[in-house]
Amino acid sequence: MKEVMIVVGAGQISMAIMRRMGAGKKIILGDKNIENAKNIQKTMIDAGFDVDIMKVDLSSREDILKTIETAKSFGKIKMLVNGAGVSPSQAPIESILRIDLYGTAVLLEEVGKVIEEGGVGITISSQSGFRMKQLTALEDEQLACTPTEELLDLDILQPENINDTLHAYQLAKRCNEKRVMAESVKWGQRGARINAIAPGIIVTPLAIDEFNGPRGDFYKNMFLKCPAGRPGTADEVANVAELLMNDKGAFITGSTFLMDGGATASYYYGPLKPEGGK
């Protein structure tokens, strides 16, 4: 039996990480859009990787549990990559919270119950979690530690307290960061590690949707005025994932790595700083 890598989200970032870390492993790739999964599967199989696909809705605990059971039938679960999610231009507030926030929390929780010793996980978050007002210590703790089935009942996640889809997305990504910290304690009890990567603008189909959406000019301005002066690539995200998932990153767990070409730095201290400093 092979070591197993679970991958949720059949996108360019997930594929880049699979190509970097998935050689010799059984890869279980899940996506809500099975055609996306089939396309990635073909590319991976043609390159010599062993990939099976499943239809997986990240917002469904039932789907997540089915994915884990399927993975266990092939061998020991040693790796998790969560590259699934929706952007502010792709979904309403409720969907963003159910997929990006609740679904990610459930996935980290359930895989954390079965991950093998020496196992590693990565969830793809976003720079957006770093660019919202500070939450209180209590709110941060609630996002980190509230039982998953009670998360969406938190006051700060109620519709009347959320301005728009971008605000919902920022809250989801802040929750990802806090959830990774809390789950790293539990994963550590199994001898495993979990981290997050918070990319900036990465050229993917999701990003192209944003470029062509109502916030397109905002995002183009963001990467033009960040220190790097350009968007990033999926392979650059995979560079960070490779560090975090191999032995060179053995002392790193519970962390969120911001890699945004300096956009967040520019937002606070450079030309992207909002007028009035807000």
JSON list of N, CA and C in Angstrom, two decimals, residues 12-13 127 198-208 211 231-237 259-260:
[
{"chain": "A", "resi": 12, "resn": "GLN", "atom": "N", "xyz": [-4.83, 25.19, -10.11]},
{"chain": "A", "resi": 12, "resn": "GLN", "atom": "CA", "xyz": [-3.43, 25.28, -10.51]},
{"chain": "A", "resi": 12, "resn": "GLN", "atom": "C", "xyz": [-2.48, 25.20, -9.33]},
{"chain": "A", "resi": 13, "resn": "ILE", "atom": "N", "xyz": [-2.84, 25.81, -8.20]},
{"chain": "A", "resi": 13, "resn": "ILE", "atom": "CA", "xyz": [-1.97, 25.75, -7.03]},
{"chain": "A", "resi": 13, "resn": "ILE", "atom": "C", "xyz": [-1.91, 24.33, -6.50]},
{"chain": "A", "resi": 127, "resn": "GLN", "atom": "N", "xyz": [-3.84, 36.47, 1.46]},
{"chain": "A", "resi": 127, "resn": "GLN", "atom": "CA", "xyz": [-3.39, 37.73, 2.04]},
{"chain": "A", "resi": 127, "resn": "GLN", "atom": "C", "xyz": [-4.54, 38.52, 2.66]},
{"chain": "A", "resi": 198, "resn": "ALA", "atom": "N", "xyz": [-0.58, 31.97, 2.74]},
{"chain": "A", "resi": 198, "resn": "ALA", "atom": "CA", "xyz": [-1.48, 33.07, 2.40]},
{"chain": "A", "resi": 198, "resn": "ALA", "atom": "C", "xyz": [-0.92, 33.81, 1.18]},
{"chain": "A", "resi": 199, "resn": "PRO", "atom": "N", "xyz": [-1.27, 33.36, -0.03]},
{"chain": "A", "resi": 199, "resn": "PRO", "atom": "CA", "xyz": [-0.72, 34.01, -1.22]},
{"chain": "A", "resi": 199, "resn": "PRO", "atom": "C", "xyz": [-1.40, 35.34, -1.49]},
{"chain": "A", "resi": 200, "resn": "GLY", "atom": "N", "xyz": [-0.69, 36.16, -2.25]},
{"chain": "A", "resi": 200, "resn": "GLY", "atom": "CA", "xyz": [-1.30, 37.36, -2.80]},
{"chain": "A", "resi": 200, "resn": "GLY", "atom": "C", "xyz": [-1.95, 37.01, -4.13]},
{"chain": "A", "resi": 201, "resn": "ILE", "atom": "N", "xyz": [-1.83, 37.89, -5.09]},
{"chain": "A", "resi": 201, "resn": "ILE", "atom": "CA", "xyz": [-2.43, 37.67, -6.40]},
{"chain": "A", "resi": 201, "resn": "ILE", "atom": "C", "xyz": [-1.61, 36.62, -7.15]},
{"chain": "A", "resi": 202, "resn": "ILE", "atom": "N", "xyz": [-2.19, 35.46, -7.35]},
{"chain": "A", "resi": 202, "resn": "ILE", "atom": "CA", "xyz": [-1.55, 34.37, -8.09]},
{"chain": "A", "resi": 202, "resn": "ILE", "atom": "C", "xyz": [-2.36, 34.15, -9.36]},
{"chain": "A", "resi": 203, "resn": "VAL", "atom": "N", "xyz": [-1.69, 34.05, -10.49]},
{"chain": "A", "resi": 203, "resn": "VAL", "atom": "CA", "xyz": [-2.41, 33.89, -11.76]},
{"chain": "A", "resi": 203, "resn": "VAL", "atom": "C", "xyz": [-2.98, 32.48, -11.85]},
{"chain": "A", "resi": 204, "resn": "THR", "atom": "N", "xyz": [-4.28, 32.38, -11.64]},
{"chain": "A", "resi": 204, "resn": "THR", "atom": "CA", "xyz": [-5.06, 31.14, -11.74]},
{"chain": "A", "resi": 204, "resn": "THR", "atom": "C", "xyz": [-6.40, 31.51, -12.35]},
{"chain": "A", "resi": 205, "resn": "PRO", "atom": "N", "xyz": [-7.21, 30.51, -12.73]},
{"chain": "A", "resi": 205, "resn": "PRO", "atom": "CA", "xyz": [-8.55, 30.85, -13.22]},
{"chain": "A", "resi": 205, "resn": "PRO", "atom": "C", "xyz": [-9.37, 31.66, -12.22]},
{"chain": "A", "resi": 206, "resn": "LEU", "atom": "N", "xyz": [-9.21, 31.36, -10.90]},
{"chain": "A", "resi": 206, "resn": "LEU", "atom": "CA", "xyz": [-9.93, 32.13, -9.89]},
{"chain": "A", "resi": 206, "resn": "LEU", "atom": "C", "xyz": [-9.49, 33.59, -9.93]},
{"chain": "A", "resi": 207, "resn": "ALA", "atom": "N", "xyz": [-8.19, 33.83, -10.04]},
{"chain": "A", "resi": 207, "resn": "ALA", "atom": "CA", "xyz": [-7.69, 35.20, -10.08]},
{"chain": "A", "resi": 207, "resn": "ALA", "atom": "C", "xyz": [-8.17, 35.92, -11.33]},
{"chain": "A", "resi": 208, "resn": "ILE", "atom": "N", "xyz": [-8.23, 35.19, -12.45]},
{"chain": "A", "resi": 208, "resn": "ILE", "atom": "CA", "xyz": [-8.71, 35.81, -13.69]},
{"chain": "A", "resi": 208, "resn": "ILE", "atom": "C", "xyz": [-10.17, 36.23, -13.55]},
{"chain": "A", "resi": 211, "resn": "PHE", "atom": "N", "xyz": [-9.93, 39.47, -11.84]},
{"chain": "A", "resi": 211, "resn": "PHE", "atom": "CA", "xyz": [-9.48, 40.53, -12.74]},
{"chain": "A", "resi": 211, "resn": "PHE", "atom": "C", "xyz": [-10.63, 41.03, -13.61]},
{"chain": "A", "resi": 231, "resn": "PRO", "atom": "N", "xyz": [1.97, 39.86, -10.36]},
{"chain": "A", "resi": 231, "resn": "PRO", "atom": "CA", "xyz": [1.33, 38.76, -9.64]},
{"chain": "A", "resi": 231, "resn": "PRO", "atom": "C", "xyz": [2.29, 37.59, -9.54]},
{"chain": "A", "resi": 232, "resn": "GLY", "atom": "N", "xyz": [1.95, 36.63, -8.68]},
{"chain": "A", "resi": 232, "resn": "GLY", "atom": "CA", "xyz": [2.77, 35.44, -8.52]},
{"chain": "A", "resi": 232, "resn": "GLY", "atom": "C", "xyz": [2.27, 34.28, -9.37]},
{"chain": "A", "resi": 233, "resn": "THR", "atom": "N", "xyz": [2.97, 33.16, -9.27]},
{"chain": "A", "resi": 233, "resn": "THR", "atom": "CA", "xyz": [2.60, 31.95, -10.01]},
{"chain": "A", "resi": 233, "resn": "THR", "atom": "C", "xyz": [2.34, 30.80, -9.06]},
{"chain": "A", "resi": 234, "resn": "ALA", "atom": "N", "xyz": [1.61, 29.82, -9.53]},
{"chain": "A", "resi": 234, "resn": "ALA", "atom": "CA", "xyz": [1.31, 28.65, -8.72]},
{"chain": "A", "resi": 234, "resn": "ALA", "atom": "C", "xyz": [2.59, 27.92, -8.31]},
{"chain": "A", "resi": 235, "resn": "ASP", "atom": "N", "xyz": [3.58, 27.90, -9.19]},
{"chain": "A", "resi": 235, "resn": "ASP", "atom": "CA", "xyz": [4.82, 27.23, -8.85]},
{"chain": "A", "resi": 235, "resn": "ASP", "atom": "C", "xyz": [5.56, 27.92, -7.72]},
{"chain": "A", "resi": 236, "resn": "GLU", "atom": "N", "xyz": [5.40, 29.24, -7.61]},
{"chain": "A", "resi": 236, "resn": "GLU", "atom": "CA", "xyz": [6.03, 29.95, -6.49]},
{"chain": "A", "resi": 236, "resn": "GLU", "atom": "C", "xyz": [5.35, 29.59, -5.17]},
{"chain": "A", "resi": 237, "resn": "VAL", "atom": "N", "xyz": [4.03, 29.36, -5.21]},
{"chain": "A", "resi": 237, "resn": "VAL", "atom": "CA", "xyz": [3.35, 28.87, -4.01]},
{"chain": "A", "resi": 237, "resn": "VAL", "atom": "C", "xyz": [3.85, 27.48, -3.66]},
{"chain": "A", "resi": 259, "resn": "MET", "atom": "N", "xyz": [2.79, 35.26, 1.48]},
{"chain": "A", "resi": 259, "resn": "MET", "atom": "CA", "xyz": [3.64, 35.44, 0.29]},
{"chain": "A", "resi": 259, "resn": "MET", "atom": "C", "xyz": [2.83, 36.19, -0.77]},
{"chain": "A", "resi": 260, "resn": "ASP", "atom": "N", "xyz": [2.98, 37.49, -0.75]},
{"chain": "A", "resi": 260, "resn": "ASP", "atom": "CA", "xyz": [2.11, 38.34, -1.58]},
{"chain": "A", "resi": 260, "resn": "ASP", "atom": "C", "xyz": [2.87, 39.39, -2.36]}
]
